[in-house]
mmCIF file of C-alpha atoms in Angstrom:
data_model
loop_
_atom_site.group_PDB
_atom_site.id
_atom_site.type_symbol
_atom_site.label_atom_id
_atom_site.label_comp_id
_atom_site.label_asym_id
_atom_site.label_seq_id
_atom_site.Cartn_x
_atom_site.Cartn_y
_atom_site.Cartn_z
ATOM 1 C CA MET A 1 9.541 -25.789 -13.469
ATOM 2 C CA SER A 2 5.603 -26.114 -13.135
ATOM 3 C CA PRO A 3 2.987 -23.517 -12.495
ATOM 4 C CA LEU A 4 1.737 -22.635 -9.266
ATOM 5 C CA PRO A 5 -1.330 -20.501 -8.955
ATOM 6 C CA TYR A 6 -1.167 -17.215 -7.099
ATOM 7 C CA GLU A 7 -1.655 -17.014 -3.186
ATOM 8 C CA SER A 8 -0.511 -15.130 -0.436
ATOM 9 C CA TRP A 9 1.537 -17.038 2.417
ATOM 10 C CA PRO A 10 2.140 -15.481 5.992
ATOM 11 C CA ASP A 11 5.701 -14.269 6.358
ATOM 12 C CA GLY A 12 5.369 -14.765 10.409
ATOM 13 C CA THR A 13 5.221 -11.301 11.204
ATOM 14 C CA GLY A 14 1.404 -10.647 10.457
ATOM 15 C CA SER A 15 1.993 -9.554 6.883
ATOM 16 C CA PHE A 16 1.997 -11.886 3.633
ATOM 17 C CA VAL A 17 4.116 -12.045 0.640
ATOM 18 C CA PRO A 18 2.765 -13.567 -2.779
ATOM 19 C CA ARG A 19 3.929 -16.946 -3.869
ATOM 20 C CA GLY A 20 2.849 -18.989 -7.091
ATOM 21 C CA GLY A 21 3.264 -18.054 -10.629
ATOM 22 C CA GLU A 22 4.273 -19.180 -14.293
ATOM 23 C CA GLY A 23 6.193 -22.162 -14.775
ATOM 24 C CA ARG A 24 9.411 -22.751 -17.113
ATOM 25 C CA ILE A 25 9.633 -24.425 -20.151
ATOM 26 C CA PRO A 26 12.801 -26.956 -20.569
ATOM 27 C CA GLY A 27 16.169 -24.542 -21.644
ATOM 28 C CA VAL A 28 16.432 -27.256 -24.661
ATOM 29 C CA GLU A 29 13.162 -26.361 -26.530
ATOM 30 C CA LEU A 30 13.735 -22.145 -25.699
ATOM 31 C CA ALA A 31 17.180 -22.653 -26.979
ATOM 32 C CA ALA A 32 16.004 -24.296 -30.362
ATOM 33 C CA TYR A 33 13.316 -21.724 -31.156
ATOM 34 C CA LEU A 34 15.834 -18.932 -30.256
ATOM 35 C CA GLY A 35 18.866 -20.518 -32.137
ATOM 36 C CA GLY A 36 16.342 -21.068 -35.067
ATOM 37 C CA ALA A 37 15.459 -17.364 -35.321
ATOM 38 C CA LEU A 38 19.026 -16.419 -34.778
ATOM 39 C CA LEU A 39 20.346 -18.207 -37.486
ATOM 40 C CA VAL A 40 17.929 -16.549 -39.605
ATOM 41 C CA LEU A 41 18.593 -13.506 -38.617
ATOM 42 C CA VAL A 42 22.547 -13.848 -39.422
ATOM 43 C CA LEU A 43 21.730 -15.747 -42.961
ATOM 44 C CA GLY A 44 19.450 -12.700 -43.744
ATOM 45 C CA THR A 45 21.849 -9.894 -42.134
ATOM 46 C CA LEU A 46 24.839 -11.452 -44.544
ATOM 47 C CA LEU A 47 22.535 -11.486 -47.613
ATOM 48 C CA LEU A 48 21.388 -8.259 -47.019
ATOM 49 C CA LEU A 49 24.965 -7.006 -47.006
ATOM 50 C CA VAL A 50 26.161 -8.783 -49.804
ATOM 51 C CA LEU A 51 23.208 -7.635 -52.133
ATOM 52 C CA VAL A 52 24.461 -3.824 -50.524
ATOM 53 C CA ALA A 53 27.927 -4.490 -51.271
ATOM 54 C CA HIS A 54 27.080 -6.076 -55.085
ATOM 55 C CA ARG A 55 24.625 -3.947 -56.360
ATOM 56 C CA PRO A 56 25.037 -1.502 -59.690
ATOM 57 C CA PRO A 57 26.081 2.223 -58.564
ATOM 58 C CA LEU A 58 23.922 4.509 -59.323
ATOM 59 C CA PRO A 59 24.174 6.787 -62.369
ATOM 60 C CA GLU A 60 22.851 9.975 -61.099
ATOM 61 C CA LEU A 61 25.628 10.040 -58.036
ATOM 62 C CA SER A 62 28.846 10.341 -57.860
ATOM 63 C CA THR A 63 31.177 7.432 -56.605
ATOM 64 C CA GLU A 64 31.292 9.385 -52.755
ATOM 65 C CA ALA A 65 27.428 9.733 -52.692
ATOM 66 C CA ASP A 66 26.868 6.361 -53.955
ATOM 67 C CA GLY A 67 29.695 5.031 -51.101
ATOM 68 C CA LEU A 68 27.137 7.108 -48.530
ATOM 69 C CA LEU A 69 23.996 5.854 -49.669
ATOM 70 C CA ARG A 70 25.581 2.442 -49.258
ATOM 71 C CA THR A 71 26.735 3.302 -45.643
ATOM 72 C CA ILE A 72 22.958 4.761 -44.942
ATOM 73 C CA THR A 73 21.202 1.426 -46.101
ATOM 74 C CA THR A 74 23.778 -1.008 -44.364
ATOM 75 C CA ASN A 75 23.303 1.270 -40.928
ATOM 76 C CA ARG A 76 19.531 1.078 -41.306
ATOM 77 C CA PHE A 77 19.693 -2.802 -41.046
ATOM 78 C CA LEU A 78 22.048 -3.728 -38.986
ATOM 79 C CA ARG A 79 20.350 -0.974 -36.307
ATOM 80 C CA THR A 80 17.360 -3.485 -36.798
ATOM 81 C CA VAL A 81 19.295 -6.261 -36.233
ATOM 82 C CA ALA A 82 20.880 -5.223 -33.519
ATOM 83 C CA THR A 83 17.243 -4.413 -32.219
ATOM 84 C CA VAL A 84 15.880 -8.327 -32.591
ATOM 85 C CA ALA A 85 19.025 -9.711 -31.497
ATOM 86 C CA SER A 86 18.716 -7.398 -27.935
ATOM 87 C CA GLY A 87 15.389 -8.722 -28.220
ATOM 88 C CA LEU A 88 16.071 -12.261 -28.373
ATOM 89 C CA ALA A 89 18.319 -12.289 -25.654
ATOM 90 C CA ALA A 90 16.160 -10.678 -23.128
ATOM 91 C CA ILE A 91 13.767 -13.502 -23.853
ATOM 92 C CA ALA A 92 16.629 -16.146 -23.090
ATOM 93 C CA GLY A 93 17.686 -13.660 -20.187
ATOM 94 C CA ASN A 94 13.941 -13.905 -19.072
ATOM 95 C CA HIS A 95 14.083 -17.562 -19.122
ATOM 96 C CA ALA A 96 17.294 -18.089 -17.157
ATOM 97 C CA ALA A 97 16.179 -15.591 -14.281
ATOM 98 C CA ARG A 98 12.611 -16.797 -13.540
ATOM 99 C CA PRO A 99 12.408 -18.277 -10.423
ATOM 100 C CA ASP A 100 11.014 -21.710 -9.086
ATOM 101 C CA PRO A 101 7.503 -20.726 -8.376
ATOM 102 C CA ALA A 102 7.276 -23.196 -5.619
ATOM 103 C CA THR A 103 10.278 -21.751 -3.697
ATOM 104 C CA GLY A 104 11.476 -18.776 -5.116
ATOM 105 C CA PRO A 105 10.118 -14.746 -5.188
ATOM 106 C CA ALA A 106 7.044 -13.746 -7.015
ATOM 107 C CA ASN A 107 9.247 -11.109 -8.532
ATOM 108 C CA TRP A 108 12.682 -11.031 -10.191
ATOM 109 C CA LEU A 109 15.097 -9.186 -12.313
ATOM 110 C CA ASN A 110 16.004 -9.563 -15.704
ATOM 111 C CA PRO A 111 19.469 -8.206 -16.481
ATOM 112 C CA ALA A 112 18.844 -8.829 -20.162
ATOM 113 C CA GLY A 113 15.632 -7.086 -20.433
ATOM 114 C CA ALA A 114 18.000 -3.682 -19.245
ATOM 115 C CA LEU A 115 20.371 -4.319 -21.800
ATOM 116 C CA ASN A 116 17.492 -4.497 -24.626
ATOM 117 C CA LEU A 117 16.417 -1.527 -23.192
ATOM 118 C CA ALA A 118 19.889 0.192 -23.537
ATOM 119 C CA VAL A 119 20.047 -1.126 -27.267
ATOM 120 C CA LEU A 120 16.654 0.491 -27.989
ATOM 121 C CA LEU A 121 17.696 3.833 -26.573
ATOM 122 C CA LEU A 122 20.966 3.613 -28.187
ATOM 123 C CA MET A 123 19.270 2.370 -32.070
ATOM 124 C CA LEU A 124 17.156 5.680 -31.358
ATOM 125 C CA LEU A 125 19.337 8.288 -30.668
ATOM 126 C CA TRP A 126 22.122 6.875 -33.216
ATOM 127 C CA ALA A 127 21.086 8.345 -36.457
ATOM 128 C CA PRO A 128 22.333 7.455 -40.057
ATOM 129 C CA PRO A 129 24.496 9.526 -41.807
ATOM 130 C CA ARG A 130 22.601 11.649 -44.534
ATOM 131 C CA LEU A 131 23.207 12.883 -48.067
ATOM 132 C CA PRO A 132 23.921 16.090 -48.766
ATOM 133 C CA GLY A 133 21.531 18.215 -50.269
ATOM 134 C CA ARG A 134 18.643 21.048 -49.845
ATOM 135 C CA SER A 135 14.946 20.472 -48.813
ATOM 136 C CA PRO A 136 12.553 21.846 -51.825
ATOM 137 C CA ALA A 137 11.099 25.358 -52.097
ATOM 138 C CA ARG A 138 8.174 26.136 -50.144
ATOM 139 C CA TRP A 139 5.715 28.761 -50.986
ATOM 140 C CA ASN A 140 4.774 31.096 -47.738
ATOM 141 C CA GLY A 141 3.263 33.885 -49.647
ATOM 142 C CA GLY A 142 6.113 35.869 -48.806
ATOM 143 C CA ALA A 143 5.121 36.278 -45.180
ATOM 144 C CA GLY A 144 7.382 36.455 -42.419
ATOM 145 C CA PRO A 145 7.247 35.380 -38.720
ATOM 146 C CA GLN A 146 3.466 36.438 -37.493
ATOM 147 C CA PRO A 147 3.106 37.220 -33.946
ATOM 148 C CA VAL A 148 -0.324 35.254 -33.615
ATOM 149 C CA THR A 149 1.960 32.355 -35.168
ATOM 150 C CA ARG A 150 4.672 32.494 -32.256
ATOM 151 C CA LEU A 151 1.446 32.314 -30.054
ATOM 152 C CA VAL A 152 -0.131 29.383 -31.650
ATOM 153 C CA VAL A 153 3.501 27.568 -31.461
ATOM 154 C CA SER A 154 4.117 28.325 -27.990
ATOM 155 C CA ILE A 155 0.706 26.866 -26.597
ATOM 156 C CA GLY A 156 2.312 23.544 -28.408
ATOM 157 C CA ALA A 157 5.082 23.787 -25.559
ATOM 158 C CA VAL A 158 2.601 24.815 -22.828
ATOM 159 C CA MET A 159 0.508 21.324 -23.879
ATOM 160 C CA GLY A 160 3.268 19.374 -23.103
ATOM 161 C CA LEU A 161 4.049 20.895 -19.658
ATOM 162 C CA ALA A 162 0.113 20.832 -19.214
ATOM 163 C CA ALA A 163 0.160 17.061 -19.543
ATOM 164 C CA PHE A 164 2.040 16.488 -16.388
ATOM 165 C CA ALA A 165 -0.265 19.106 -14.331
ATOM 166 C CA PRO A 166 -1.879 16.174 -12.005
ATOM 167 C CA VAL A 167 1.863 15.390 -10.918
ATOM 168 C CA PRO A 168 1.568 18.245 -8.140
ATOM 169 C CA ALA A 169 -1.923 17.518 -7.536
ATOM 170 C CA ALA A 170 -1.021 14.028 -6.462
ATOM 171 C CA ILE A 171 1.944 15.401 -4.440
ATOM 172 C CA PHE A 172 0.212 18.038 -2.426
ATOM 173 C CA ALA A 173 -2.892 16.399 -2.105
ATOM 174 C CA PRO A 174 -2.162 12.559 -1.954
ATOM 175 C CA GLY A 175 -5.263 10.329 -3.648
ATOM 176 C CA ALA A 176 -6.941 13.014 -5.071
ATOM 177 C CA VAL A 177 -6.115 11.865 -8.430
ATOM 178 C CA THR A 178 -4.001 9.162 -7.962
ATOM 179 C CA GLY A 179 -7.160 7.087 -6.761
ATOM 180 C CA SER A 180 -7.626 5.600 -9.838
ATOM 181 C CA PRO A 181 -5.367 5.673 -13.035
ATOM 182 C CA ALA A 182 -8.401 6.509 -15.190
ATOM 183 C CA LEU A 183 -8.886 9.526 -13.056
ATOM 184 C CA PHE A 184 -5.006 10.717 -13.525
ATOM 185 C CA VAL A 185 -5.029 10.295 -17.338
ATOM 186 C CA ALA A 186 -8.269 12.253 -17.819
ATOM 187 C CA ALA A 187 -6.839 14.962 -15.500
ATOM 188 C CA SER A 188 -3.798 15.285 -17.500
ATOM 189 C CA ALA A 189 -6.020 15.283 -21.126
ATOM 190 C CA ALA A 190 -8.415 17.925 -19.491
ATOM 191 C CA ALA A 191 -5.493 19.845 -18.761
ATOM 192 C CA VAL A 192 -4.383 19.779 -21.985
ATOM 193 C CA LEU A 193 -7.731 20.782 -23.525
ATOM 194 C CA ALA A 194 -8.126 23.530 -21.313
ATOM 195 C CA VAL A 195 -4.428 25.011 -22.096
ATOM 196 C CA VAL A 196 -5.893 24.705 -26.014
ATOM 197 C CA ALA A 197 -9.233 26.607 -25.393
ATOM 198 C CA LEU A 198 -7.382 29.140 -23.497
ATOM 199 C CA GLY A 199 -5.063 29.360 -26.401
ATOM 200 C CA GLU A 200 -7.839 30.287 -28.760
ATOM 201 C CA LEU A 201 -9.256 32.771 -26.101
ATOM 202 C CA LEU A 202 -6.083 34.528 -26.563
ATOM 203 C CA VAL A 203 -6.203 34.698 -29.949
ATOM 204 C CA HIS A 204 -9.419 35.882 -30.544
ATOM 205 C CA ARG A 205 -8.643 38.500 -27.613
ATOM 206 C CA ASN A 206 -5.368 39.923 -29.184
ATOM 207 C CA TYR A 207 -5.396 39.324 -32.827
ATOM 208 C CA GLY A 208 -9.135 38.759 -33.724
ATOM 209 C CA ALA A 209 -11.009 41.005 -36.143
ATOM 210 C CA ALA A 210 -14.545 41.325 -35.760
ATOM 211 C CA ASP A 211 -15.177 42.328 -39.309
ATOM 212 C CA GLN A 212 -13.216 39.413 -40.830
ATOM 213 C CA PRO A 213 -15.284 36.343 -42.328
ATOM 214 C CA CYS A 214 -14.802 33.223 -40.457
ATOM 215 C CA HIS A 215 -12.517 30.990 -42.622
ATOM 216 C CA TRP A 216 -13.104 27.384 -41.484
ATOM 217 C CA PRO A 217 -10.881 24.767 -43.158
ATOM 218 C CA ARG A 218 -11.923 22.694 -46.060
ATOM 219 C CA GLN A 219 -10.858 19.400 -44.522
ATOM 220 C CA THR A 220 -11.461 20.070 -40.480
ATOM 221 C CA VAL A 221 -9.545 16.606 -39.712
ATOM 222 C CA PRO A 222 -6.940 14.914 -41.680
ATOM 223 C CA PRO A 223 -7.962 11.244 -42.552
ATOM 224 C CA ALA A 224 -4.564 9.692 -40.820
ATOM 225 C CA ILE A 225 -5.986 11.286 -37.376
ATOM 226 C CA ALA A 226 -9.474 11.173 -37.750
ATOM 227 C CA GLY A 227 -8.936 7.104 -38.339
ATOM 228 C CA THR A 228 -6.845 7.218 -35.439
ATOM 229 C CA LEU A 229 -9.258 8.338 -33.267
ATOM 230 C CA VAL A 230 -12.105 5.961 -34.507
ATOM 231 C CA VAL A 231 -9.333 3.199 -33.779
ATOM 232 C CA ALA A 232 -8.675 4.089 -30.456
ATOM 233 C CA ALA A 233 -12.334 4.795 -29.276
ATOM 234 C CA ALA A 234 -13.155 1.019 -30.920
ATOM 235 C CA VAL A 235 -10.582 -0.224 -28.489
ATOM 236 C CA LEU A 236 -11.685 1.728 -25.562
ATOM 237 C CA VAL A 237 -14.871 0.479 -25.898
ATOM 238 C CA ALA A 238 -13.966 -3.274 -26.745
ATOM 239 C CA VAL A 239 -11.434 -3.211 -23.695
ATOM 240 C CA VAL A 240 -13.952 -1.783 -21.280
ATOM 241 C CA VAL A 241 -16.867 -4.193 -22.344
ATOM 242 C CA VAL A 242 -14.396 -7.211 -21.927
ATOM 243 C CA VAL A 243 -13.322 -5.966 -18.448
ATOM 244 C CA ALA A 244 -16.866 -5.767 -17.265
ATOM 245 C CA TRP A 245 -17.802 -8.812 -18.437
ATOM 246 C CA ARG A 246 -14.982 -10.482 -16.770
ATOM 247 C CA GLN A 247 -15.448 -8.728 -13.534
ATOM 248 C CA VAL A 248 -19.072 -8.929 -13.135
ATOM 249 C CA GLU A 249 -18.610 -12.740 -13.658
ATOM 250 C CA LEU A 250 -15.584 -13.054 -11.242
ATOM 251 C CA GLU A 251 -17.509 -11.011 -8.791
ATOM 252 C CA VAL A 252 -14.399 -8.767 -8.018
ATOM 253 C CA GLU A 253 -14.255 -5.134 -7.534
ATOM 254 C CA GLN A 254 -15.512 -3.351 -10.819
ATOM 255 C CA THR A 255 -13.081 -0.944 -11.932
ATOM 256 C CA TRP A 256 -14.253 -0.263 -15.152
ATOM 257 C CA PRO A 257 -17.230 2.373 -14.721
ATOM 258 C CA VAL A 258 -14.791 4.942 -13.650
ATOM 259 C CA THR A 259 -12.939 4.380 -16.966
ATOM 260 C CA ALA A 260 -16.307 4.584 -18.516
ATOM 261 C CA TRP A 261 -17.465 7.816 -17.162
ATOM 262 C CA THR A 262 -14.116 9.731 -17.349
ATOM 263 C CA SER A 263 -14.085 8.599 -21.159
ATOM 264 C CA ALA A 264 -17.515 10.005 -21.888
ATOM 265 C CA GLY A 265 -16.747 13.271 -19.406
ATOM 266 C CA LEU A 266 -13.419 14.034 -21.326
ATOM 267 C CA VAL A 267 -15.244 13.750 -24.943
ATOM 268 C CA LEU A 268 -17.949 16.273 -23.771
ATOM 269 C CA VAL A 269 -14.882 18.236 -22.206
ATOM 270 C CA SER A 270 -13.230 18.526 -25.948
ATOM 271 C CA GLY A 271 -16.099 19.903 -27.114
ATOM 272 C CA VAL A 272 -14.988 23.379 -25.583
ATOM 273 C CA PRO A 273 -11.755 24.342 -27.553
ATOM 274 C CA LEU A 274 -13.532 23.301 -30.900
ATOM 275 C CA ALA A 275 -16.921 25.232 -29.970
ATOM 276 C CA PHE A 276 -14.047 28.544 -29.335
ATOM 277 C CA THR A 277 -12.097 27.690 -32.136
ATOM 278 C CA ARG A 278 -15.512 27.614 -34.356
ATOM 279 C CA ARG A 279 -16.869 31.050 -32.740
ATOM 280 C CA ARG A 280 -13.673 33.258 -32.354
ATOM 281 C CA SER A 281 -12.969 36.056 -34.394
ATOM 282 C CA SER A 282 -11.196 35.729 -37.438
ATOM 283 C CA VAL A 283 -7.085 36.806 -37.627
ATOM 284 C CA ALA A 284 -7.065 39.889 -40.203
ATOM 285 C CA ALA A 285 -5.513 38.542 -43.461
ATOM 286 C CA THR A 286 -1.807 39.569 -43.613
ATOM 287 C CA VAL A 287 -1.137 36.124 -44.774
ATOM 288 C CA PRO A 288 -3.766 34.503 -47.458
ATOM 289 C CA GLY A 289 -5.001 31.146 -45.452
ATOM 290 C CA LEU A 290 -3.273 32.160 -41.993
ATOM 291 C CA ASP A 291 -6.659 32.151 -40.347
ATOM 292 C CA THR A 292 -7.411 28.896 -41.672
ATOM 293 C CA ALA A 293 -4.218 27.380 -40.876
ATOM 294 C CA LEU A 294 -4.667 28.149 -36.966
ATOM 295 C CA ARG A 295 -8.130 26.864 -36.703
ATOM 296 C CA ALA A 296 -6.960 23.766 -38.425
ATOM 297 C CA ILE A 297 -3.658 23.487 -36.219
ATOM 298 C CA THR A 298 -6.254 23.426 -32.981
ATOM 299 C CA VAL A 299 -8.811 21.211 -34.506
ATOM 300 C CA HIS A 300 -5.838 18.617 -35.160
ATOM 301 C CA ARG A 301 -4.808 19.351 -31.666
ATOM 302 C CA VAL A 302 -7.858 18.656 -29.887
ATOM 303 C CA ILE A 303 -8.399 15.222 -31.985
ATOM 304 C CA ARG A 304 -4.802 14.346 -31.218
ATOM 305 C CA THR A 305 -5.196 14.477 -27.729
ATOM 306 C CA LEU A 306 -8.833 12.836 -27.401
ATOM 307 C CA ALA A 307 -7.496 9.779 -29.333
ATOM 308 C CA ALA A 308 -4.192 9.440 -27.433
ATOM 309 C CA PHE A 309 -6.406 9.949 -24.204
ATOM 310 C CA LEU A 310 -8.744 7.144 -25.217
ATOM 311 C CA ALA A 311 -5.917 5.131 -25.989
ATOM 312 C CA ALA A 312 -4.295 5.599 -22.690
ATOM 313 C CA GLU A 313 -7.768 5.061 -20.916
ATOM 314 C CA ALA A 314 -7.927 1.616 -22.759
ATOM 315 C CA GLY A 315 -4.124 0.819 -21.721
ATOM 316 C CA VAL A 316 -4.234 1.636 -18.106
ATOM 317 C CA LEU A 317 -7.569 -0.228 -17.607
ATOM 318 C CA LEU A 318 -5.902 -3.203 -18.792
ATOM 319 C CA MET A 319 -2.787 -2.902 -16.996
ATOM 320 C CA SER A 320 -4.692 -2.099 -13.185
ATOM 321 C CA ALA A 321 -7.318 -5.083 -13.587
ATOM 322 C CA GLY A 322 -5.732 -7.479 -15.733
ATOM 323 C CA PRO A 323 -3.262 -9.043 -13.080
ATOM 324 C CA LYS A 324 -5.738 -9.168 -10.684
ATOM 325 C CA LEU A 325 -8.355 -10.967 -13.095
ATOM 326 C CA HIS A 326 -5.306 -13.203 -13.980
ATOM 327 C CA ARG A 327 -4.564 -14.439 -10.391
ATOM 328 C CA THR A 328 -8.127 -15.237 -10.209
ATOM 329 C CA SER A 329 -7.421 -17.574 -12.768
ATOM 330 C CA PRO A 330 -4.255 -18.909 -13.080
ATOM 331 C CA THR A 331 -2.292 -20.983 -15.340
ATOM 332 C CA LEU A 332 -3.248 -24.282 -13.840
ATOM 333 C CA ASP A 333 -7.057 -22.997 -13.504
ATOM 334 C CA PRO A 334 -9.041 -25.097 -16.217
ATOM 335 C CA ASP A 335 -10.195 -21.868 -17.165
ATOM 336 C CA HIS A 336 -9.105 -21.204 -20.414
ATOM 337 C CA TRP A 337 -9.329 -17.331 -20.311
ATOM 338 C CA GLY A 338 -5.932 -17.479 -18.077
ATOM 339 C CA ASN A 339 -3.620 -17.170 -20.343
ATOM 340 C CA MET A 340 -5.463 -13.916 -22.081
ATOM 341 C CA TRP A 341 -5.294 -11.810 -18.874
ATOM 342 C CA GLU A 342 -1.411 -12.741 -18.319
ATOM 343 C CA ALA A 343 -1.012 -10.913 -21.424
ATOM 344 C CA ALA A 344 -3.190 -7.990 -20.127
ATOM 345 C CA PRO A 345 -0.705 -5.962 -18.645
ATOM 346 C CA ALA A 346 2.012 -6.132 -21.577
ATOM 347 C CA VAL A 347 -1.131 -5.375 -23.577
ATOM 348 C CA GLY A 348 -2.169 -2.125 -21.769
ATOM 349 C CA ALA A 349 1.287 -1.219 -21.565
ATOM 350 C CA LEU A 350 1.530 -1.081 -25.836
ATOM 351 C CA LEU A 351 -1.400 0.730 -25.681
ATOM 352 C CA ALA A 352 -0.074 3.534 -23.372
ATOM 353 C CA ALA A 353 2.969 3.772 -25.167
ATOM 354 C CA ALA A 354 0.934 4.127 -28.421
ATOM 355 C CA ALA A 355 -0.917 6.995 -26.788
ATOM 356 C CA VAL A 356 2.420 8.664 -25.984
ATOM 357 C CA VAL A 357 3.210 8.566 -29.910
ATOM 358 C CA VAL A 358 -0.120 9.644 -30.580
ATOM 359 C CA ALA A 359 0.052 12.632 -28.433
ATOM 360 C CA VAL A 360 3.276 14.124 -29.974
ATOM 361 C CA ILE A 361 2.332 13.800 -33.506
ATOM 362 C CA PRO A 362 3.210 17.135 -35.004
ATOM 363 C CA VAL A 363 0.951 19.374 -37.125
ATOM 364 C CA ALA A 364 1.777 18.474 -40.171
ATOM 365 C CA GLY A 365 2.342 21.687 -42.787
ATOM 366 C CA HIS A 366 0.577 22.139 -45.859
ATOM 367 C CA THR A 367 3.029 22.845 -48.899
ATOM 368 C CA THR A 368 2.848 23.670 -52.300
ATOM 369 C CA ARG A 369 4.906 24.056 -54.934
ATOM 370 C CA ALA A 370 7.921 26.559 -55.234
ATOM 371 C CA ARG A 371 6.469 28.138 -58.454
ATOM 372 C CA ALA A 372 2.587 27.952 -57.112
ATOM 373 C CA ALA A 373 0.443 30.811 -57.613
ATOM 374 C CA ALA A 374 -1.165 32.421 -54.256
ATOM 375 C CA PRO A 375 -4.635 30.987 -53.313
ATOM 376 C CA PRO A 376 -7.682 32.894 -54.317
ATOM 377 C CA VAL A 377 -9.237 35.356 -51.587
ATOM 378 C CA HIS A 378 -12.109 33.616 -51.322
ATOM 379 C CA ASP A 379 -10.601 30.090 -51.794
ATOM 380 C CA PRO A 380 -7.547 30.221 -48.669
ATOM 381 C CA GLN A 381 -5.413 27.717 -48.015
ATOM 382 C CA PRO A 382 -3.603 26.512 -45.060
ATOM 383 C CA VAL A 383 0.030 28.128 -44.939
ATOM 384 C CA ASP A 384 2.990 26.443 -43.847
ATOM 385 C CA LEU A 385 3.961 26.857 -40.265
ATOM 386 C CA GLY A 386 6.573 24.442 -39.982
ATOM 387 C CA ARG A 387 8.677 26.484 -42.074
ATOM 388 C CA GLU A 388 8.839 29.030 -39.654
ATOM 389 C CA HIS A 389 8.385 27.168 -36.633
ATOM 390 C CA PRO A 390 10.137 23.410 -37.540
ATOM 391 C CA ASN A 391 9.394 22.122 -34.203
ATOM 392 C CA ALA A 392 6.122 23.064 -33.747
ATOM 393 C CA LEU A 393 3.220 21.035 -32.019
#
C-alpha cells in the first residue's frame, strides 16, 4: 500500500473525517525480517537451555538448591524470550491490521498489541522462585520505630495520592488544568512538592528541638538521582528547542512556551521544600544520625520529583505536538523531517513512562556491617529506615 498525505474529507453531514496515513511494505519482506529474528530467538533459547542443563553443579550448594538455581535461571530468560516473541507478534499484527490509507479508516485496532501488553503484565507479575536464605543483618543503633520516622514514611504514601490532585480539578472545573498537558503535569508535580513541604513543617512543629544543632547530610543528593535530574533537564531543553524551531518553521500554533514557563516555575517551586528542610529545627538525637537521614530523604524526594516532572514535560510535549507537525510533513512530502515527527508520539510515550519509573524510585537505605560500631556523635550517619519501613517512599 502506498502512503497518502493526511487530510480531512467531508462526511456529508457537515463534519470532517481524517484520511490518509502510512503505507505498508510487502508481507514477504516483513516476514523475512521477523522470521530471521524469531530464528535467532529460538536458537539462542536452545543454546541457553543446553548451557543451564549441562553446567557443572556448584559445590557450595546442595542438589536441591542447585536445581532450584537452574530453575530460576531458566525462568528468567524464558520470561525474556516470551516478551520478545510477543513483541514480534505485535509487529506482525500491526502490519496485518493496518488499513489501506486510500480506502480504510485512519485508526485501527491491533489485537496482537493487546496480547503483547498482556504478556508484559504477566511476565512482570509472575516472579521466579527464590533461594531460601536470610538477608544480612543491619545495624540500626538499637533503635526501635520512632514516631518521626512513621510520619516521614506516611508522607511518602500521601505523595502518591497528591500526584492525582489535578484529576478532581479537571472533573469539577473542566479546562482549568486540562487546557494544556504541560499545565496538568505541572499541577501534579506541584501538589507532590507541597506535600513534601508540609511534611517538613510537621516535623519542625511536632519533633523539632531548637537546642539541637543542624545535621546536614554529607552527600546531599545521591549521584544516581542527580545524574537522572541532569539527563531529564537536558532532554527537556532539547525537546523544547526542536519543537519550537519546527513550530516556528511551519507557522503553526506555538505550544512550547507553556512547557517552558511551567518547567521554570516548578524548578523555582522545588526550592520551597528544600528551604524548609534546611531551616527546620533538628530532631532530638534519640538515634544517632536520624535527623540527617530524614533530611536526606526529603532532598531525595524533591530531586526525584523534579527529575520525573522534567521527563514527563518533554514526553507530553512530544505526544501533543508531534502528530500535528507530522501531518504537516507526511511521508510523501520531500521534507526529510517527516519520519522523525512520525516517531515523536512514541518517543514521548517512552519519556512519560520513564518519568513514572523515576517518580517511584524508593529512597535507598544506608546500611553498615552488622558489627560496625556506632558513628561518632560529631559525624552522624544516615540510619536505615528501610529496615523498619520496607515500603517507604
